[in-house]
Amino acid sequence: MNIDKAYEALNKVLPPGQLLRNESMKKHTSFRIGGPVDLMILPSELGHMQAALTILREFDIPAMVMGNGSNLLVRDKGIRGAVIKIADRYSKAEVKDNTIKAQSGILLSALSMVALEASLTGLEFASGIPGTLGGAVAMNAGAYGGEMKDVIQWVSILEEDGTLKVLDKE
């Protein structure tokens, strides 16, 4: 694991502000705990994530993806490797007809507001759930009788090797 070389390579492909070194996880968790992560990547586009994953694999840097850090516990010693934080910057949503297409980093509360503003129903249960769409889909988050499986039609997933795969609801 060569953090220095990975940092240099990532710095060449990521826009300014999307790569942090020795970033305190306290700034990124709801419980405000945790030591530093070697590399924090804050992508705003799918291509940035794909490029980052390629470089991290090349330099044998372990990586984890996090959303908003809701209920995430990080030890005081921090995280060795990289964290790809999708909340905040990878959080766009667009409405077309009666469907919302959203990026995985959008907060469920924000996604619920998008639905409300478009007069779409089905996401009311999610408005009070902390966290992002990506985490909610991964764990089938639910409340008040609604679950993510009830509103999802399909998802795009980014494989560890950087390839994109589409999975339908089933």
PDB file of C-alpha atoms in Angstrom:
ATOM      1  CA  MET A   1       0.000   0.000   0.000  1.00  0.00           C
ATOM      2  CA  ASN A   2       1.645   3.205  -1.178  1.00  0.00           C
ATOM      3  CA  ILE A   3      -0.483   6.141  -0.073  1.00  0.00           C
ATOM      4  CA  ASP A   4       1.968   8.777  -1.340  1.00  0.00           C
ATOM      5  CA  LYS A   5       2.023   7.467  -4.920  1.00  0.00           C
ATOM      6  CA  ALA A   6      -1.733   6.927  -4.930  1.00  0.00           C
ATOM      7  CA  TYR A   7      -2.251  10.490  -3.679  1.00  0.00           C
ATOM      8  CA  GLU A   8      -0.090  11.860  -6.506  1.00  0.00           C
ATOM      9  CA  ALA A   9      -1.952   9.834  -9.138  1.00  0.00           C
ATOM     10  CA  LEU A  10      -5.377  10.763  -7.742  1.00  0.00           C
ATOM     11  CA  ASN A  11      -4.405  14.430  -7.633  1.00  0.00           C
ATOM     12  CA  LYS A  12      -3.852  14.302 -11.398  1.00  0.00           C
ATOM     13  CA  VAL A  13      -7.333  12.994 -12.227  1.00  0.00           C
ATOM     14  CA  LEU A  14      -9.598  14.524  -9.578  1.00  0.00           C
ATOM     15  CA  PRO A  15     -10.683  18.174  -9.667  1.00  0.00           C
ATOM     16  CA  PRO A  16      -9.448  20.479  -6.892  1.00  0.00           C
ATOM     17  CA  GLY A  17     -11.193  19.923  -3.572  1.00  0.00           C
ATOM     18  CA  GLN A  18     -12.131  16.307  -4.292  1.00  0.00           C
ATOM     19  CA  LEU A  19      -9.105  14.710  -2.613  1.00  0.00           C
ATOM     20  CA  LEU A  20      -8.186  15.148   1.040  1.00  0.00           C
ATOM     21  CA  ARG A  21      -5.280  13.607   2.918  1.00  0.00           C
ATOM     22  CA  ASN A  22      -5.380  12.584   6.601  1.00  0.00           C
ATOM     23  CA  GLU A  23      -8.915  13.924   6.872  1.00  0.00           C
ATOM     24  CA  SER A  24     -10.528  13.610  10.293  1.00  0.00           C
ATOM     25  CA  MET A  25     -13.547  11.341  10.126  1.00  0.00           C
ATOM     26  CA  LYS A  26     -15.070  13.403  12.962  1.00  0.00           C
ATOM     27  CA  LYS A  27     -16.079  15.896  10.282  1.00  0.00           C
ATOM     28  CA  HIS A  28     -17.970  13.232   8.361  1.00  0.00           C
ATOM     29  CA  THR A  29     -19.902  11.152  10.895  1.00  0.00           C
ATOM     30  CA  SER A  30     -23.174  11.916  12.658  1.00  0.00           C
ATOM     31  CA  PHE A  31     -21.655  10.953  16.025  1.00  0.00           C
ATOM     32  CA  ARG A  32     -18.651  13.251  15.371  1.00  0.00           C
ATOM     33  CA  ILE A  33     -16.114  10.564  16.220  1.00  0.00           C
ATOM     34  CA  GLY A  34     -13.188   8.972  14.430  1.00  0.00           C
ATOM     35  CA  GLY A  35      -9.557   9.487  13.593  1.00  0.00           C
ATOM     36  CA  PRO A  36      -8.063  10.330  10.222  1.00  0.00           C
ATOM     37  CA  VAL A  37      -8.519   8.479   6.958  1.00  0.00           C
ATOM     38  CA  ASP A  38      -5.418   8.285   4.753  1.00  0.00           C
ATOM     39  CA  LEU A  39      -7.290   9.473   1.651  1.00  0.00           C
ATOM     40  CA  MET A  40     -10.786  10.890   1.362  1.00  0.00           C
ATOM     41  CA  ILE A  41     -12.283  11.193  -2.097  1.00  0.00           C
ATOM     42  CA  LEU A  42     -15.296  13.479  -2.614  1.00  0.00           C
ATOM     43  CA  PRO A  43     -16.446  12.737  -6.178  1.00  0.00           C
ATOM     44  CA  SER A  44     -19.091  14.732  -7.999  1.00  0.00           C
ATOM     45  CA  GLU A  45     -19.296  12.517 -11.090  1.00  0.00           C
ATOM     46  CA  LEU A  46     -19.341   8.822 -11.861  1.00  0.00           C
ATOM     47  CA  GLY A  47     -16.175   9.190 -13.947  1.00  0.00           C
ATOM     48  CA  HIS A  48     -14.308  10.536 -10.925  1.00  0.00           C
ATOM     49  CA  MET A  49     -15.295   7.467  -8.901  1.00  0.00           C
ATOM     50  CA  GLN A  50     -14.282   5.124 -11.707  1.00  0.00           C
ATOM     51  CA  ALA A  51     -10.888   6.817 -12.083  1.00  0.00           C
ATOM     52  CA  ALA A  52     -10.333   6.771  -8.325  1.00  0.00           C
ATOM     53  CA  LEU A  53     -11.178   3.064  -8.045  1.00  0.00           C
ATOM     54  CA  THR A  54      -8.773   2.234 -10.873  1.00  0.00           C
ATOM     55  CA  ILE A  55      -5.936   4.103  -9.167  1.00  0.00           C
ATOM     56  CA  LEU A  56      -6.707   2.685  -5.729  1.00  0.00           C
ATOM     57  CA  ARG A  57      -6.630  -0.850  -7.174  1.00  0.00           C
ATOM     58  CA  GLU A  58      -3.379  -0.101  -8.997  1.00  0.00           C
ATOM     59  CA  PHE A  59      -1.697   0.916  -5.736  1.00  0.00           C
ATOM     60  CA  ASP A  60      -3.426  -1.784  -3.646  1.00  0.00           C
ATOM     61  CA  ILE A  61      -5.221   0.777  -1.457  1.00  0.00           C
ATOM     62  CA  PRO A  62      -8.300  -0.598   0.324  1.00  0.00           C
ATOM     63  CA  ALA A  63     -11.377   1.570  -0.146  1.00  0.00           C
ATOM     64  CA  MET A  64     -14.811   1.901   1.365  1.00  0.00           C
ATOM     65  CA  VAL A  65     -17.760   3.955   0.210  1.00  0.00           C
ATOM     66  CA  MET A  66     -19.714   6.021   2.696  1.00  0.00           C
ATOM     67  CA  GLY A  67     -22.782   8.165   2.402  1.00  0.00           C
ATOM     68  CA  ASN A  68     -23.473  10.868   4.954  1.00  0.00           C
ATOM     69  CA  GLY A  69     -21.835   9.033   7.868  1.00  0.00           C
ATOM     70  CA  SER A  70     -25.177   8.499   9.581  1.00  0.00           C
ATOM     71  CA  ASN A  71     -24.623   6.133  12.471  1.00  0.00           C
ATOM     72  CA  LEU A  72     -21.091   5.349  11.260  1.00  0.00           C
ATOM     73  CA  LEU A  73     -18.629   4.546  14.033  1.00  0.00           C
ATOM     74  CA  VAL A  74     -14.942   5.113  13.251  1.00  0.00           C
ATOM     75  CA  ARG A  75     -12.206   4.235  15.719  1.00  0.00           C
ATOM     76  CA  ASP A  76      -9.843   6.903  17.049  1.00  0.00           C
ATOM     77  CA  LYS A  77      -6.973   5.361  15.047  1.00  0.00           C
ATOM     78  CA  GLY A  78      -8.924   6.186  11.902  1.00  0.00           C
ATOM     79  CA  ILE A  79      -9.047   4.279   8.633  1.00  0.00           C
ATOM     80  CA  ARG A  80      -6.062   2.994   6.683  1.00  0.00           C
ATOM     81  CA  GLY A  81      -6.765   3.336   3.003  1.00  0.00           C
ATOM     82  CA  ALA A  82      -9.373   5.427   1.231  1.00  0.00           C
ATOM     83  CA  VAL A  83     -12.924   6.513   1.869  1.00  0.00           C
ATOM     84  CA  ILE A  84     -15.098   7.590  -1.047  1.00  0.00           C
ATOM     85  CA  LYS A  85     -17.770   9.891   0.362  1.00  0.00           C
ATOM     86  CA  ILE A  86     -20.755  10.192  -1.965  1.00  0.00           C
ATOM     87  CA  ALA A  87     -22.962  12.472   0.144  1.00  0.00           C
ATOM     88  CA  ASP A  88     -23.076  16.169  -0.707  1.00  0.00           C
ATOM     89  CA  ARG A  89     -21.428  16.214  -4.150  1.00  0.00           C
ATOM     90  CA  TYR A  90     -22.873  13.059  -5.763  1.00  0.00           C
ATOM     91  CA  SER A  91     -26.458  13.907  -4.925  1.00  0.00           C
ATOM     92  CA  LYS A  92     -28.357  15.131  -7.948  1.00  0.00           C
ATOM     93  CA  ALA A  93     -31.937  14.142  -8.730  1.00  0.00           C
ATOM     94  CA  GLU A  94     -34.110  14.752 -11.762  1.00  0.00           C
ATOM     95  CA  VAL A  95     -37.795  14.136 -12.369  1.00  0.00           C
ATOM     96  CA  LYS A  96     -39.077  12.875 -15.706  1.00  0.00           C
ATOM     97  CA  ASP A  97     -42.774  12.114 -16.013  1.00  0.00           C
ATOM     98  CA  ASN A  98     -43.579  10.180 -12.837  1.00  0.00           C
ATOM     99  CA  THR A  99     -40.061   8.887 -12.167  1.00  0.00           C
ATOM    100  CA  ILE A 100     -37.160  10.300 -10.177  1.00  0.00           C
ATOM    101  CA  LYS A 101     -33.628   9.418 -11.235  1.00  0.00           C
ATOM    102  CA  ALA A 102     -31.283  10.146  -8.334  1.00  0.00           C
ATOM    103  CA  GLN A 103     -27.625   9.721  -7.455  1.00  0.00           C
ATOM    104  CA  SER A 104     -26.788   7.556  -4.465  1.00  0.00           C
ATOM    105  CA  GLY A 105     -25.395  10.378  -2.332  1.00  0.00           C
ATOM    106  CA  ILE A 106     -28.657  12.314  -2.064  1.00  0.00           C
ATOM    107  CA  LEU A 107     -30.109  12.482   1.435  1.00  0.00           C
ATOM    108  CA  LEU A 108     -33.433  10.689   1.781  1.00  0.00           C
ATOM    109  CA  SER A 109     -34.950  13.859   3.223  1.00  0.00           C
ATOM    110  CA  ALA A 110     -33.877  15.802   0.116  1.00  0.00           C
ATOM    111  CA  LEU A 111     -35.140  13.050  -2.187  1.00  0.00           C
ATOM    112  CA  SER A 112     -38.489  13.102  -0.396  1.00  0.00           C
ATOM    113  CA  MET A 113     -38.688  16.855  -1.022  1.00  0.00           C
ATOM    114  CA  VAL A 114     -37.974  16.313  -4.736  1.00  0.00           C
ATOM    115  CA  ALA A 115     -40.907  13.891  -4.833  1.00  0.00           C
ATOM    116  CA  LEU A 116     -43.145  16.303  -2.928  1.00  0.00           C
ATOM    117  CA  GLU A 117     -42.316  19.217  -5.228  1.00  0.00           C
ATOM    118  CA  ALA A 118     -43.126  17.036  -8.246  1.00  0.00           C
ATOM    119  CA  SER A 119     -46.409  15.880  -6.649  1.00  0.00           C
ATOM    120  CA  LEU A 120     -45.181  12.282  -6.597  1.00  0.00           C
ATOM    121  CA  THR A 121     -46.161   9.886  -3.846  1.00  0.00           C
ATOM    122  CA  GLY A 122     -44.452   6.854  -2.353  1.00  0.00           C
ATOM    123  CA  LEU A 123     -41.416   8.359  -0.630  1.00  0.00           C
ATOM    124  CA  GLU A 124     -43.234   9.888   2.337  1.00  0.00           C
ATOM    125  CA  PHE A 125     -41.926   7.123   4.628  1.00  0.00           C
ATOM    126  CA  ALA A 126     -38.332   8.074   3.829  1.00  0.00           C
ATOM    127  CA  SER A 127     -38.497  11.756   4.784  1.00  0.00           C
ATOM    128  CA  GLY A 128     -37.364  11.145   8.371  1.00  0.00           C
ATOM    129  CA  ILE A 129     -34.770   8.451   7.739  1.00  0.00           C
ATOM    130  CA  PRO A 130     -31.219   9.767   8.140  1.00  0.00           C
ATOM    131  CA  GLY A 131     -28.717   8.888   5.476  1.00  0.00           C
ATOM    132  CA  THR A 132     -28.413   8.655   1.746  1.00  0.00           C
ATOM    133  CA  LEU A 133     -30.250   6.850  -1.007  1.00  0.00           C
ATOM    134  CA  GLY A 134     -27.344   4.477  -1.631  1.00  0.00           C
ATOM    135  CA  GLY A 135     -27.318   3.202   1.935  1.00  0.00           C
ATOM    136  CA  ALA A 136     -31.096   3.048   2.051  1.00  0.00           C
ATOM    137  CA  VAL A 137     -31.202   0.901  -1.081  1.00  0.00           C
ATOM    138  CA  ALA A 138     -28.392  -1.367   0.153  1.00  0.00           C
ATOM    139  CA  MET A 139     -30.197  -2.078   3.423  1.00  0.00           C
ATOM    140  CA  ASN A 140     -33.782  -1.717   2.176  1.00  0.00           C
ATOM    141  CA  ALA A 141     -34.477   1.074   4.649  1.00  0.00           C
ATOM    142  CA  GLY A 142     -38.054   1.572   5.660  1.00  0.00           C
ATOM    143  CA  ALA A 143     -40.430   3.193   8.111  1.00  0.00           C
ATOM    144  CA  TYR A 144     -44.169   3.623   8.631  1.00  0.00           C
ATOM    145  CA  GLY A 145     -45.017   0.679   6.404  1.00  0.00           C
ATOM    146  CA  GLY A 146     -42.913   1.741   3.417  1.00  0.00           C
ATOM    147  CA  GLU A 147     -39.616   0.281   2.221  1.00  0.00           C
ATOM    148  CA  MET A 148     -37.146   1.167  -0.496  1.00  0.00           C
ATOM    149  CA  LYS A 149     -38.042  -2.026  -2.377  1.00  0.00           C
ATOM    150  CA  ASP A 150     -41.509  -0.542  -2.855  1.00  0.00           C
ATOM    151  CA  VAL A 151     -40.241   2.499  -4.781  1.00  0.00           C
ATOM    152  CA  ILE A 152     -37.091   1.359  -6.587  1.00  0.00           C
ATOM    153  CA  GLN A 153     -37.346   0.302 -10.243  1.00  0.00           C
ATOM    154  CA  TRP A 154     -33.645  -0.298 -10.962  1.00  0.00           C
ATOM    155  CA  VAL A 155     -30.190   0.657  -9.704  1.00  0.00           C
ATOM    156  CA  SER A 156     -26.812   1.210 -11.298  1.00  0.00           C
ATOM    157  CA  ILE A 157     -23.955  -0.185  -9.271  1.00  0.00           C
ATOM    158  CA  LEU A 158     -20.269   0.509  -9.613  1.00  0.00           C
ATOM    159  CA  GLU A 159     -18.265  -2.684  -9.316  1.00  0.00           C
ATOM    160  CA  GLU A 160     -14.897  -2.697  -7.535  1.00  0.00           C
ATOM    161  CA  ASP A 161     -13.163  -2.876 -10.911  1.00  0.00           C
ATOM    162  CA  GLY A 162     -14.858   0.364 -11.996  1.00  0.00           C
ATOM    163  CA  THR A 163     -17.429  -1.169 -14.342  1.00  0.00           C
ATOM    164  CA  LEU A 164     -21.040  -0.076 -14.202  1.00  0.00           C
ATOM    165  CA  LYS A 165     -23.787  -2.658 -13.893  1.00  0.00           C
ATOM    166  CA  VAL A 166     -27.564  -2.123 -13.964  1.00  0.00           C
ATOM    167  CA  LEU A 167     -29.786  -4.282 -11.765  1.00  0.00           C
ATOM    168  CA  ASP A 168     -33.548  -4.213 -11.975  1.00  0.00           C
ATOM    169  CA  LYS A 169     -35.707  -4.336  -8.880  1.00  0.00           C
ATOM    170  CA  GLU A 170     -35.853  -8.107  -8.748  1.00  0.00           C
TER     171      GLU A 170
END
